[in-house]
Amino acid sequence: MAENDNHYTVDKQQMEEETSFMLEPVTVQNGKVPSKTEKPKAFGLSYLVNEHPPWYLCIWLAFQHFLTMLGSTLAIPFILQIPMCFQGNKLVISEILSTIFFVSGIATLLQTTFGVRLPIVQGGGSLAFVGPTFSILSLPQWKCPDLSDIDLTEVWQVRMREIQGAIMVTGLIQIVIGFAGVVGFFLRFIGPLTIAPTITLMGISLFSEAAESAGKHWGISMMTIALLVIFSQYLSRFDVPLPAFSRDRGCHVIHYPLFRSFPIIMAIISSWIICAIITAAGGFPSDPDNPNYLARTDRELSVLKEAQWFRFPYPGQWGTPTISYAGVLGMLTGLLASLIESVGDYHACARLSGAPPPPKHAMNRGIAAEGIGVFVAGAFGCGIDTTAYGENIGAIGITKVGSLRVIQVGGFLFMIFGMLGKFGALFVTIPDPIIGGVFMVMFGMITAVGISNLQYADMNSSRNLFIVGFSLVFGLAVPYYMEDHMDAIQTGVNEIDQIVTVLLSTSMAVGCIVPLILDNTIPGTIEERGLTGWGENRVSDEPVDEKYEVAPIEVYNLPFGLHRLSKFKFAKYMPFLPYPYDNGQHQENTLRPTLCC
């Protein structure tokens, strides 16, 4: 007999038989390895959020998530290079990129272990914070000077330090919001009619980024899309024979769903190799002014030569951060939009990973953990905050692997890659059209997940049809107008103008605020609004949908024995802890332990 860290006993032979077969995920609950359920897993998942693939599979799946986040992460230093005055400095871009990788690993581990405890990748760069950053750096004192006769290093670093200070203060405010339960309090007013337009607009609003990257060479983009669709949809039902070894069976052949588990990696690598062959054969133009030039794999090789082999990012590496009134107020304009975006991300990730809707205490912890990640990003000097990556949430729906352990392994990989300068610089050579093709599929999945939340509400109701339809159109129309009329808001107070402008320019913010107001003011029954099926405050063991197997509510409990804190009366006053004694009734299931992390 073997004993694990939580003193559960498991039959050793039974465990070996289960783990020797790669297709069977093993979840230890209450001291037993559960037998195969007759119910199919939610969304056809191979691994639910509380199930752990073998370690070697975790590494490959984690690496796939790294590739998925590359597109958004690579964009950050290139977006910042002009306002921060390091345009064309590939070495600086590489160093900032490595810093973002390293901090993303820290933030991901914090979120998945102590935060909301869902398989969410925390990466560098929220769209809500890009606008305020540009607004701060557009002030007269931060205009780029003549770069011919001055120290270029000090020019961009002093601007970076200004942004660092603003981000750190914003992170501290978000930590207070999370631990104080402010977001959890408002969740009682949020139902599927609010979440559905929010998540849907998150996917729709990103189409321009996908189109911009894909448009650099539509042939390569369509090839990547075709490969990804073939691998993830048409070939997902076919298992590939692979060699395997176990002590009981020796060398043998197993049948593994390779296409279903690694479609993104296979599509990216296949397209990357084809682009390299075409580049070597002279099939792509060598003129940098030609849009198709961005399909070449050799256009960023200079970064590999200049990047260091090993570089350890550390807080204050660009100097001591500075804090200014204007900088902090400007950065706060993106905080509300970021919080709304995070709430939508948590619900989308929970649904795709086979978890129940996240309870309030988990949401509060998630916001607080994200705030810690934002503070760390400011201290290290990423130039941007950290936030949940929607494309990685969409990747869960493609790969059908919702395991929390995979993302935790990914957090360690991100930190390692952040210290390997040349390894991180290597991925700068991935052609933009390949990234654009992957984004097309990922953002489509996010949009579909948002729409799927409407299944809980009565969509035969004219009330609900009006709320959803108007929210979607209004959430697209207002930001579209603001793009060409950024000076439309004139209150006489510049800080207020910035706050309102950023909110009205963010589709997710508009698409959340409008249905939130309408759903809570237009008369409607609880059943009509979908709040009974939504189950926001569920604490029972029954799955959200009885037709499918989902993870238990205990997946949101804190690890390492910290769930025992809920036994004490003070937990009632801690919004980030579950309190099972409400109304004088002890609900035992909320106190069940969570295996390690």
Coordinates of C-alpha atoms in Angstrom, one line a residue:
M1 CA 0.0 0.0 0.0
A2 CA 1.2 3.5 -0.8
E3 CA 0.2 6.7 1.0
N4 CA 0.0 10.2 -0.5
D5 CA 0.5 13.6 1.0
N6 CA -3.0 13.8 2.2
H7 CA -3.0 10.4 3.9
Y8 CA -5.1 8.7 1.3
T9 CA -4.4 5.0 0.8
V10 CA -4.3 3.7 -2.7
D11 CA -3.8 0.2 -4.0
K12 CA -0.4 0.2 -5.7
Q13 CA -1.1 -2.4 -8.3
Q14 CA -4.3 -0.7 -9.3
M15 CA -2.5 2.7 -9.6
E16 CA 0.2 1.2 -11.8
E17 CA -2.4 -0.4 -14.1
E18 CA -4.2 2.8 -14.5
T19 CA -1.2 5.1 -15.1
S20 CA 0.5 2.7 -17.5
F21 CA -2.2 3.5 -20.0
M22 CA -1.8 7.1 -21.2
L23 CA -5.4 7.6 -22.2
E24 CA -6.8 7.1 -18.7
P25 CA -6.5 10.1 -16.4
V26 CA -6.2 9.3 -12.7
T27 CA -8.0 11.3 -10.1
V28 CA -7.6 10.2 -6.5
Q29 CA -10.7 11.0 -4.4
N30 CA -11.5 9.8 -0.9
G31 CA -8.8 7.2 -1.0
K32 CA -9.9 5.4 -4.2
V33 CA -9.2 5.4 -7.8
P34 CA -12.7 6.0 -9.4
S35 CA -14.0 3.5 -11.9
K36 CA -14.9 4.6 -15.3
T37 CA -18.1 6.6 -15.3
E38 CA -20.9 5.9 -17.8
K39 CA -21.4 9.7 -18.3
P40 CA -19.3 11.4 -20.9
K41 CA -17.1 14.2 -19.7
A42 CA -18.2 17.7 -20.2
F43 CA -17.2 19.2 -23.7
G44 CA -15.7 15.8 -24.6
L45 CA -12.7 16.5 -22.3
S46 CA -9.9 14.0 -22.0
Y47 CA -8.9 15.5 -18.6
L48 CA -11.1 17.5 -16.3
V49 CA -9.7 20.3 -14.2
N50 CA -9.1 18.0 -11.2
E51 CA -7.4 15.2 -13.3
H52 CA -3.7 14.9 -13.9
P53 CA -2.1 13.6 -17.1
P54 CA 1.3 11.8 -16.8
W55 CA 4.2 14.1 -16.2
Y56 CA 5.7 13.8 -19.7
L57 CA 2.3 14.6 -21.2
C58 CA 1.9 17.6 -18.9
I59 CA 5.2 19.0 -20.2
W60 CA 4.1 18.8 -23.8
L61 CA 0.7 20.2 -23.1
A62 CA 2.3 23.0 -21.1
F63 CA 4.6 23.8 -24.0
Q64 CA 1.6 24.0 -26.3
H65 CA 0.1 26.6 -24.0
F66 CA 3.4 28.5 -24.2
L67 CA 3.2 28.5 -28.0
T68 CA -0.5 29.7 -27.8
M69 CA 0.4 32.7 -25.6
L70 CA 3.3 33.7 -27.8
G71 CA 1.3 35.8 -30.2
S72 CA -0.1 38.1 -27.6
T73 CA 3.2 38.2 -25.6
L74 CA 5.4 39.0 -28.7
A75 CA 3.1 41.9 -29.5
I76 CA 3.7 43.7 -26.2
P77 CA 7.3 45.0 -26.7
F78 CA 6.7 45.8 -30.4
I79 CA 3.6 47.8 -29.3
L80 CA 5.6 49.7 -26.7
Q81 CA 8.7 50.4 -28.7
I82 CA 7.5 53.6 -30.3
P83 CA 6.0 55.4 -27.2
M84 CA 8.9 54.2 -25.0
C85 CA 11.5 55.3 -27.5
F86 CA 13.4 52.0 -28.1
Q87 CA 12.1 51.5 -31.7
G88 CA 14.2 49.1 -33.6
N89 CA 16.3 48.0 -30.6
K90 CA 16.0 44.2 -31.0
L91 CA 18.1 43.5 -27.9
V92 CA 15.8 45.6 -25.6
I93 CA 12.7 43.9 -27.2
S94 CA 14.3 40.5 -26.4
E95 CA 15.0 41.4 -22.8
I96 CA 11.5 42.8 -22.2
L97 CA 10.1 39.7 -23.8
S98 CA 12.1 37.4 -21.5
T99 CA 11.0 39.5 -18.5
I100 CA 7.3 39.0 -19.5
F101 CA 7.8 35.3 -19.9
F102 CA 9.4 35.1 -16.4
V103 CA 6.7 37.2 -14.7
S104 CA 3.9 35.3 -16.6
G105 CA 5.2 32.1 -15.0
I106 CA 5.1 33.6 -11.5
A107 CA 1.6 35.1 -12.0
T108 CA 0.3 31.8 -13.5
L109 CA 1.6 29.7 -10.5
L110 CA 0.0 32.2 -8.1
Q111 CA -3.4 32.1 -9.9
T112 CA -3.6 28.4 -10.4
T113 CA -2.4 27.5 -6.9
F114 CA -3.8 30.1 -4.6
G115 CA -6.1 32.2 -6.8
V116 CA -9.2 31.0 -8.6
R117 CA -7.6 27.6 -9.1
L118 CA -8.7 27.2 -12.7
P119 CA -6.4 26.3 -15.6
I120 CA -5.8 30.0 -16.5
V121 CA -2.6 31.3 -18.1
Q122 CA -1.7 34.7 -16.7
G123 CA 0.3 36.5 -19.4
G124 CA 1.6 40.0 -19.9
G125 CA -0.7 42.4 -21.6
S126 CA -4.4 43.3 -21.1
L127 CA -6.0 45.3 -23.9
A128 CA -7.6 47.5 -21.2
F129 CA -4.1 48.7 -20.1
V130 CA -2.6 49.5 -23.5
G131 CA -4.7 52.6 -24.0
P132 CA -3.8 54.2 -20.6
T133 CA -0.2 53.4 -21.2
F134 CA -0.3 55.3 -24.5
S135 CA -2.2 58.1 -22.8
I136 CA 0.5 58.5 -20.1
L137 CA 3.4 58.4 -22.6
S138 CA 1.6 60.9 -24.9
L139 CA 2.1 63.7 -22.2
P140 CA 4.5 66.4 -23.4
Q141 CA 7.2 65.4 -20.9
W142 CA 7.4 61.9 -22.4
K143 CA 7.6 62.8 -26.0
C144 CA 10.6 61.1 -27.6
P145 CA 13.5 63.5 -28.1
D146 CA 16.1 63.6 -30.9
L147 CA 17.8 60.2 -30.5
S148 CA 21.0 61.1 -32.3
D149 CA 23.1 62.7 -29.5
I150 CA 21.8 61.3 -26.2
D151 CA 22.0 58.1 -24.2
L152 CA 19.3 55.8 -25.7
T153 CA 19.3 53.5 -22.6
E154 CA 18.2 56.3 -20.2
V155 CA 15.6 57.6 -22.7
W156 CA 13.5 54.5 -22.7
Q157 CA 14.2 53.3 -19.1
V158 CA 13.0 56.5 -17.5
R159 CA 9.7 56.0 -19.4
M160 CA 9.6 52.4 -18.3
R161 CA 10.0 53.4 -14.7
E162 CA 7.1 55.8 -14.9
I163 CA 4.8 53.0 -16.2
Q164 CA 6.2 50.6 -13.6
G165 CA 5.2 52.8 -10.7
A166 CA 1.7 53.3 -12.1
I167 CA 1.2 49.5 -12.7
M168 CA 2.5 48.7 -9.1
V169 CA 0.0 51.0 -7.5
T170 CA -2.8 49.7 -9.7
G171 CA -1.9 46.1 -8.6
L172 CA -2.1 47.1 -4.9
I173 CA -5.6 48.5 -5.5
Q174 CA -6.7 45.3 -7.3
I175 CA -5.3 43.2 -4.4
V176 CA -7.5 45.2 -1.9
I177 CA -10.5 44.8 -4.2
G178 CA -10.1 41.1 -4.3
F179 CA -9.4 40.4 -0.6
A180 CA -12.2 42.8 0.4
G181 CA -14.7 40.8 -1.6
V182 CA -15.9 43.8 -3.7
V183 CA -16.2 41.7 -6.9
G184 CA -17.8 38.8 -5.1
F185 CA -20.5 41.1 -3.7
F186 CA -21.4 42.3 -7.2
L187 CA -21.5 38.7 -8.5
R188 CA -25.0 38.2 -7.0
F189 CA -26.2 40.5 -9.7
I190 CA -24.4 38.8 -12.6
G191 CA -26.1 36.0 -14.5
P192 CA -25.8 34.3 -17.9
L193 CA -27.5 37.2 -19.6
T194 CA -24.6 39.4 -18.4
I195 CA -21.7 36.9 -18.9
A196 CA -22.8 35.7 -22.4
P197 CA -22.5 39.1 -24.1
T198 CA -19.3 39.9 -22.2
I199 CA -17.4 36.7 -23.2
T200 CA -18.9 36.8 -26.8
L201 CA -17.7 40.4 -27.3
M202 CA -14.3 39.4 -25.9
G203 CA -13.9 36.9 -28.8
I204 CA -15.5 39.2 -31.4
S205 CA -13.5 42.3 -30.4
L206 CA -10.2 40.4 -31.0
F207 CA -11.0 39.7 -34.6
S208 CA -9.0 42.7 -35.8
E209 CA -5.8 41.4 -34.1
A210 CA -6.3 38.1 -35.8
A211 CA -7.1 39.6 -39.2
E212 CA -4.1 42.0 -39.0
S213 CA -1.6 39.1 -38.3
A214 CA -3.3 36.7 -40.8
G215 CA -3.5 39.4 -43.5
K216 CA 0.3 39.5 -43.7
H217 CA 0.0 36.4 -45.9
W218 CA -3.4 34.9 -46.2
G219 CA -2.1 31.8 -47.9
I220 CA 0.0 30.8 -44.9
S221 CA -2.8 31.8 -42.5
M222 CA -5.3 29.7 -44.3
M223 CA -2.9 26.8 -44.4
T224 CA -2.5 27.1 -40.6
I225 CA -6.2 27.3 -40.1
A226 CA -6.8 24.2 -42.3
L227 CA -4.2 22.2 -40.4
L228 CA -5.6 23.2 -37.1
V229 CA -9.1 22.3 -38.1
I230 CA -8.1 19.0 -39.6
F231 CA -6.0 18.0 -36.5
S232 CA -8.5 19.2 -33.9
Q233 CA -11.8 18.3 -35.6
Y234 CA -11.5 15.8 -38.4
L235 CA -8.7 13.6 -37.0
S236 CA -9.6 14.0 -33.3
R237 CA -11.5 10.7 -33.4
F238 CA -8.5 8.8 -34.6
D239 CA -5.9 7.4 -32.2
V240 CA -2.3 7.1 -33.3
P241 CA -0.4 4.0 -32.4
L242 CA 2.7 4.9 -30.2
P243 CA 5.3 2.8 -28.5
A244 CA 5.1 2.7 -24.7
F245 CA 6.7 0.9 -21.8
S246 CA 5.5 -0.2 -18.3
R247 CA 6.9 -2.6 -15.8
D248 CA 4.0 -4.9 -16.0
R249 CA 3.6 -5.0 -19.8
G250 CA 7.1 -4.2 -20.9
C251 CA 7.3 -2.7 -24.4
H252 CA 3.9 -2.4 -26.1
V253 CA 1.9 -0.2 -28.4
I254 CA -0.8 2.1 -27.2
H255 CA -3.3 4.2 -29.1
Y256 CA -3.2 7.8 -28.2
P257 CA -5.4 10.7 -29.4
L258 CA -2.4 12.7 -30.6
F259 CA -4.3 15.0 -32.9
R260 CA -6.9 15.9 -30.2
S261 CA -4.2 16.6 -27.6
F262 CA -1.6 18.6 -29.6
P263 CA -3.4 20.2 -32.6
I264 CA -1.9 23.7 -31.9
I265 CA 1.7 22.5 -31.6
M266 CA 1.4 20.3 -34.7
A267 CA -0.2 23.1 -36.8
I268 CA 2.3 25.7 -35.7
I269 CA 5.4 23.5 -36.3
S270 CA 4.1 22.2 -39.6
S271 CA 3.4 25.7 -40.9
W272 CA 6.7 27.0 -39.5
I273 CA 8.6 24.2 -41.3
I274 CA 6.8 24.9 -44.6
C275 CA 7.5 28.7 -44.2
A276 CA 11.2 27.9 -43.6
I277 CA 11.3 25.8 -46.8
I278 CA 9.6 28.5 -48.9
T279 CA 12.0 31.1 -47.4
A280 CA 15.0 29.1 -48.3
A281 CA 13.7 28.5 -51.8
G282 CA 13.2 32.3 -52.3
G283 CA 9.4 32.0 -52.4
F284 CA 8.8 35.0 -50.2
P285 CA 9.8 38.6 -51.1
S286 CA 12.9 40.1 -49.5
D287 CA 11.6 43.6 -49.6
P288 CA 10.6 44.6 -46.0
D289 CA 7.9 47.0 -47.4
N290 CA 6.1 44.1 -48.9
P291 CA 3.4 42.7 -46.5
N292 CA 4.3 39.1 -47.5
Y293 CA 7.8 39.7 -46.2
L294 CA 6.5 39.0 -42.7
A295 CA 6.0 35.3 -43.7
R296 CA 9.7 34.8 -43.8
T297 CA 11.4 32.9 -41.0
D298 CA 14.7 34.7 -41.3
R299 CA 13.6 38.3 -40.8
E300 CA 14.3 38.3 -37.0
L301 CA 17.5 36.2 -36.8
S302 CA 19.5 39.2 -35.5
V303 CA 17.6 38.8 -32.2
L304 CA 19.1 35.3 -31.8
K305 CA 22.6 36.6 -32.2
E306 CA 22.3 39.5 -29.8
A307 CA 20.3 37.8 -27.0
Q308 CA 22.2 36.4 -24.0
W309 CA 22.2 32.6 -23.3
F310 CA 21.2 33.2 -19.7
R311 CA 19.6 36.2 -18.2
F312 CA 17.8 36.4 -14.8
P313 CA 15.1 39.1 -14.6
Y314 CA 14.8 40.9 -11.3
P315 CA 12.8 43.7 -9.7
G316 CA 14.0 47.2 -10.5
Q317 CA 16.3 46.0 -13.3
W318 CA 15.5 49.2 -15.2
G319 CA 16.0 51.4 -12.1
T320 CA 13.8 52.5 -9.3
P321 CA 10.1 52.8 -10.3
T322 CA 8.7 56.3 -10.1
I323 CA 5.1 57.2 -9.0
S324 CA 3.2 60.2 -10.3
Y325 CA -0.4 61.4 -9.7
A326 CA -1.1 61.5 -13.5
G327 CA 0.4 58.1 -14.1
V328 CA -1.6 56.3 -11.4
L329 CA -4.9 58.0 -12.4
G330 CA -4.2 57.2 -16.0
M331 CA -3.5 53.5 -15.4
L332 CA -6.6 53.2 -13.1
T333 CA -8.8 53.8 -16.2
G334 CA -8.0 50.3 -17.4
L335 CA -8.6 48.6 -14.0
L336 CA -12.4 48.3 -14.2
A337 CA -12.4 47.0 -17.7
S338 CA -9.7 44.5 -16.7
L339 CA -11.8 43.3 -13.7
I340 CA -14.8 42.8 -15.9
E341 CA -12.7 40.9 -18.4
S342 CA -11.3 38.7 -15.6
V343 CA -14.8 37.7 -14.4
G344 CA -15.7 36.6 -17.9
D345 CA -12.5 34.7 -18.3
Y346 CA -13.1 32.8 -15.1
H347 CA -16.5 31.7 -16.2
A348 CA -15.3 30.7 -19.7
C349 CA -12.4 28.7 -18.3
A350 CA -14.6 26.9 -15.7
R351 CA -17.0 25.9 -18.4
L352 CA -14.3 24.7 -20.9
S353 CA -12.3 22.8 -18.2
G354 CA -15.3 20.9 -16.8
A355 CA -15.6 22.8 -13.5
P356 CA -18.7 24.1 -11.8
P357 CA -19.3 27.9 -12.1
P358 CA -16.7 29.6 -9.8
P359 CA -18.1 30.6 -6.4
K360 CA -17.7 34.1 -5.0
H361 CA -14.7 33.2 -2.7
A362 CA -12.8 31.7 -5.6
M363 CA -13.5 34.8 -7.8
N364 CA -12.3 37.1 -5.0
R365 CA -9.1 35.1 -4.6
G366 CA -8.6 35.2 -8.4
I367 CA -8.9 39.0 -8.5
A368 CA -6.5 39.3 -5.6
A369 CA -4.0 36.9 -7.1
E370 CA -4.2 38.7 -10.4
G371 CA -3.5 41.9 -8.5
I372 CA -0.4 40.4 -7.1
G373 CA 0.7 39.4 -10.6
V374 CA 0.1 43.0 -11.8
F375 CA 2.2 44.3 -8.9
V376 CA 5.0 41.9 -9.7
A377 CA 4.8 42.8 -13.4
G378 CA 5.3 46.5 -12.4
A379 CA 8.2 45.7 -10.1
F380 CA 10.1 43.6 -12.8
G381 CA 9.4 46.1 -15.5
C382 CA 7.3 44.3 -18.1
G383 CA 5.8 47.6 -19.3
I384 CA 2.3 46.1 -19.0
D385 CA 0.2 44.3 -16.5
T386 CA -0.6 40.5 -16.3
T387 CA -4.0 39.2 -17.1
A388 CA -5.8 36.0 -18.1
Y389 CA -5.1 35.0 -21.7
G390 CA -8.3 34.3 -23.6
E391 CA -6.5 32.4 -26.3
N392 CA -5.2 29.9 -23.8
I393 CA -8.7 29.4 -22.5
G394 CA -9.8 28.8 -26.1
A395 CA -7.0 26.3 -26.4
I396 CA -8.6 24.1 -23.7
G397 CA -11.7 23.8 -25.9
I398 CA -9.5 22.7 -28.8
T399 CA -7.2 20.3 -27.0
K400 CA -9.9 18.9 -24.7
V401 CA -7.4 19.0 -21.8
G402 CA -8.7 21.1 -18.9
S403 CA -6.2 19.8 -16.3
L404 CA -5.0 22.4 -13.7
R405 CA -1.7 20.6 -13.3
V406 CA -0.8 21.2 -17.0
I407 CA -1.0 25.0 -16.5
Q408 CA 1.0 24.8 -13.2
V409 CA 3.7 23.0 -15.1
G410 CA 3.4 25.7 -17.7
G411 CA 4.1 28.3 -15.1
F412 CA 7.4 26.7 -14.3
L413 CA 8.2 26.4 -18.1
F414 CA 7.4 30.1 -18.6
M415 CA 9.9 31.0 -15.8
I416 CA 12.6 28.8 -17.3
F417 CA 12.1 30.2 -20.8
G418 CA 12.3 33.7 -19.3
M419 CA 15.8 32.9 -18.1
L420 CA 16.9 31.4 -21.4
G421 CA 17.4 34.5 -23.5
K422 CA 18.2 32.8 -26.8
F423 CA 15.3 30.3 -26.4
G424 CA 12.8 33.1 -26.0
A425 CA 14.3 35.0 -28.9
L426 CA 13.9 32.0 -31.1
F427 CA 10.1 32.3 -31.1
V428 CA 10.4 35.9 -32.4
T429 CA 11.0 34.1 -35.8
I430 CA 7.6 32.6 -35.9
P431 CA 5.9 34.3 -38.9
D432 CA 3.0 36.6 -38.1
P433 CA 0.6 34.8 -40.5
I434 CA 0.9 31.6 -38.5
I435 CA 0.0 33.3 -35.3
G436 CA -2.9 35.0 -37.1
G437 CA -4.2 31.7 -38.3
V438 CA -4.1 30.2 -34.8
F439 CA -5.9 33.3 -33.4
M440 CA -8.7 32.9 -35.9
V441 CA -9.6 29.5 -34.4
M442 CA -8.9 30.4 -30.8
F443 CA -11.1 33.6 -30.8
G444 CA -13.8 31.7 -32.5
M445 CA -13.9 29.2 -29.6
I446 CA -14.1 32.0 -27.1
T447 CA -17.0 33.6 -28.9
A448 CA -18.8 30.2 -29.0
V449 CA -18.3 29.7 -25.3
G450 CA -19.9 33.1 -24.6
I451 CA -22.9 32.2 -26.6
S452 CA -23.3 28.8 -24.9
N453 CA -24.0 30.5 -21.6
L454 CA -27.4 31.4 -22.9
Q455 CA -28.6 27.8 -22.6
Y456 CA -29.4 28.6 -19.0
A457 CA -31.8 31.4 -19.8
D458 CA -35.1 31.3 -21.5
M459 CA -34.3 32.4 -25.0
N460 CA -38.0 32.2 -26.0
S461 CA -38.5 35.3 -23.8
S462 CA -38.7 38.6 -25.7
R463 CA -37.1 40.2 -22.6
N464 CA -34.0 38.1 -22.8
L465 CA -33.8 38.5 -26.6
F466 CA -33.8 42.2 -26.3
I467 CA -31.2 42.3 -23.5
V468 CA -28.8 40.0 -25.4
G469 CA -29.3 41.6 -28.9
F470 CA -29.1 45.2 -27.8
S471 CA -26.0 44.5 -25.6
L472 CA -24.1 42.9 -28.4
V473 CA -24.9 45.6 -30.9
F474 CA -24.3 48.4 -28.4
G475 CA -21.0 46.7 -27.3
L476 CA -19.8 46.9 -30.9
A477 CA -21.2 50.2 -31.9
V478 CA -19.9 52.4 -29.1
P479 CA -16.2 51.3 -29.3
Y480 CA -16.4 51.6 -33.1
Y481 CA -17.5 55.2 -32.7
M482 CA -14.9 56.0 -30.1
E483 CA -12.0 54.8 -32.4
D484 CA -12.5 58.0 -34.5
H485 CA -13.7 60.3 -31.8
M486 CA -11.3 59.8 -28.9
D487 CA -12.0 63.4 -27.8
A488 CA -15.8 63.0 -27.7
I489 CA -15.8 63.0 -23.8
Q490 CA -15.3 66.5 -22.5
T491 CA -16.1 66.8 -18.8
G492 CA -13.5 69.4 -18.0
V493 CA -11.5 67.0 -15.9
N494 CA -8.9 65.2 -17.9
E495 CA -8.7 62.1 -15.5
I496 CA -12.5 61.6 -15.8
D497 CA -12.3 62.0 -19.5
Q498 CA -9.7 59.2 -19.7
I499 CA -11.7 56.9 -17.5
V500 CA -14.9 57.2 -19.5
T501 CA -13.1 57.1 -22.8
V502 CA -11.3 53.9 -22.0
L503 CA -14.5 52.2 -20.7
L504 CA -16.5 53.2 -23.8
S505 CA -13.7 52.1 -26.1
T506 CA -13.7 48.6 -24.6
S507 CA -16.3 46.2 -26.0
M508 CA -16.2 43.9 -23.0
A509 CA -16.9 46.8 -20.6
V510 CA -19.8 48.1 -22.6
G511 CA -21.1 44.6 -23.2
C512 CA -21.0 43.9 -19.5
I513 CA -22.4 47.1 -18.0
V514 CA -25.4 47.3 -20.4
P515 CA -26.8 43.8 -19.8
L516 CA -25.9 44.1 -16.1
I517 CA -28.2 47.1 -15.7
L518 CA -31.0 45.8 -18.0
D519 CA -31.1 42.3 -16.5
N520 CA -31.4 43.6 -12.9
T521 CA -34.0 46.3 -13.7
I522 CA -36.3 44.8 -16.3
P523 CA -38.9 42.6 -14.5
G524 CA -38.3 38.9 -15.0
T525 CA -38.5 35.6 -13.0
I526 CA -35.4 33.8 -11.7
E527 CA -36.1 30.9 -14.1
E528 CA -36.5 33.3 -17.0
R529 CA -33.2 35.0 -16.2
G530 CA -31.4 31.6 -16.0
L531 CA -30.3 32.1 -12.4
T532 CA -31.5 28.7 -11.2
G533 CA -29.5 26.7 -13.8
W534 CA -26.6 29.1 -13.5
G535 CA -25.9 27.8 -10.0
E536 CA -23.5 30.6 -9.1
N537 CA -23.5 29.7 -5.4
R538 CA -23.6 25.9 -5.7
V539 CA -22.0 23.8 -3.0
S540 CA -23.5 20.4 -3.8
D541 CA -21.8 17.4 -5.4
E542 CA -24.3 17.3 -8.2
P543 CA -22.8 18.3 -11.6
V544 CA -24.0 21.4 -13.4
D545 CA -25.4 19.3 -16.2
E546 CA -26.5 15.8 -15.1
K547 CA -25.8 14.5 -18.6
Y548 CA -22.1 15.0 -18.3
E549 CA -19.4 14.4 -15.8
V550 CA -17.9 17.6 -14.3
A551 CA -15.4 18.2 -11.5
P552 CA -16.7 18.6 -7.9
I553 CA -17.0 22.1 -6.3
E554 CA -14.0 21.2 -4.1
V555 CA -11.7 22.1 -7.0
Y556 CA -11.9 25.7 -5.7
N557 CA -10.7 24.8 -2.2
L558 CA -7.2 26.1 -1.2
P559 CA -4.4 23.5 -1.2
F560 CA -1.8 22.4 1.4
G561 CA -4.4 22.1 4.1
L562 CA -5.4 25.8 3.9
H563 CA -9.1 24.7 3.3
R564 CA -9.2 23.9 7.0
L565 CA -9.3 27.7 7.7
S566 CA -13.0 27.5 6.7
K567 CA -13.8 25.6 9.9
F568 CA -13.2 28.7 12.0
K569 CA -15.8 31.4 12.6
F570 CA -13.5 34.2 11.3
A571 CA -13.9 32.7 7.8
K572 CA -17.3 34.3 7.7
Y573 CA -15.6 37.7 7.5
M574 CA -13.0 36.6 4.9
P575 CA -14.6 37.0 1.5
F576 CA -11.8 34.9 -0.1
L577 CA -12.6 31.8 2.1
P578 CA -15.7 29.5 1.8
Y579 CA -17.9 29.6 4.9
P580 CA -19.9 26.4 5.2
Y581 CA -21.9 27.4 8.3
D582 CA -24.3 29.9 6.8
N583 CA -27.8 29.7 8.2
G584 CA -26.6 27.4 10.9
Q585 CA -26.1 24.5 8.6
H586 CA -22.8 22.7 8.2
Q587 CA -22.2 21.7 4.6
E588 CA -19.5 19.1 4.9
N589 CA -18.7 18.9 1.2
T590 CA -17.1 22.4 1.2
L591 CA -14.5 21.1 3.7
R592 CA -13.2 18.2 1.7
P593 CA -9.5 18.4 1.1
T594 CA -7.9 19.3 -2.2
L595 CA -5.0 17.1 -3.3
C596 CA -1.8 19.1 -2.8
C597 CA -2.0 21.8 -5.5

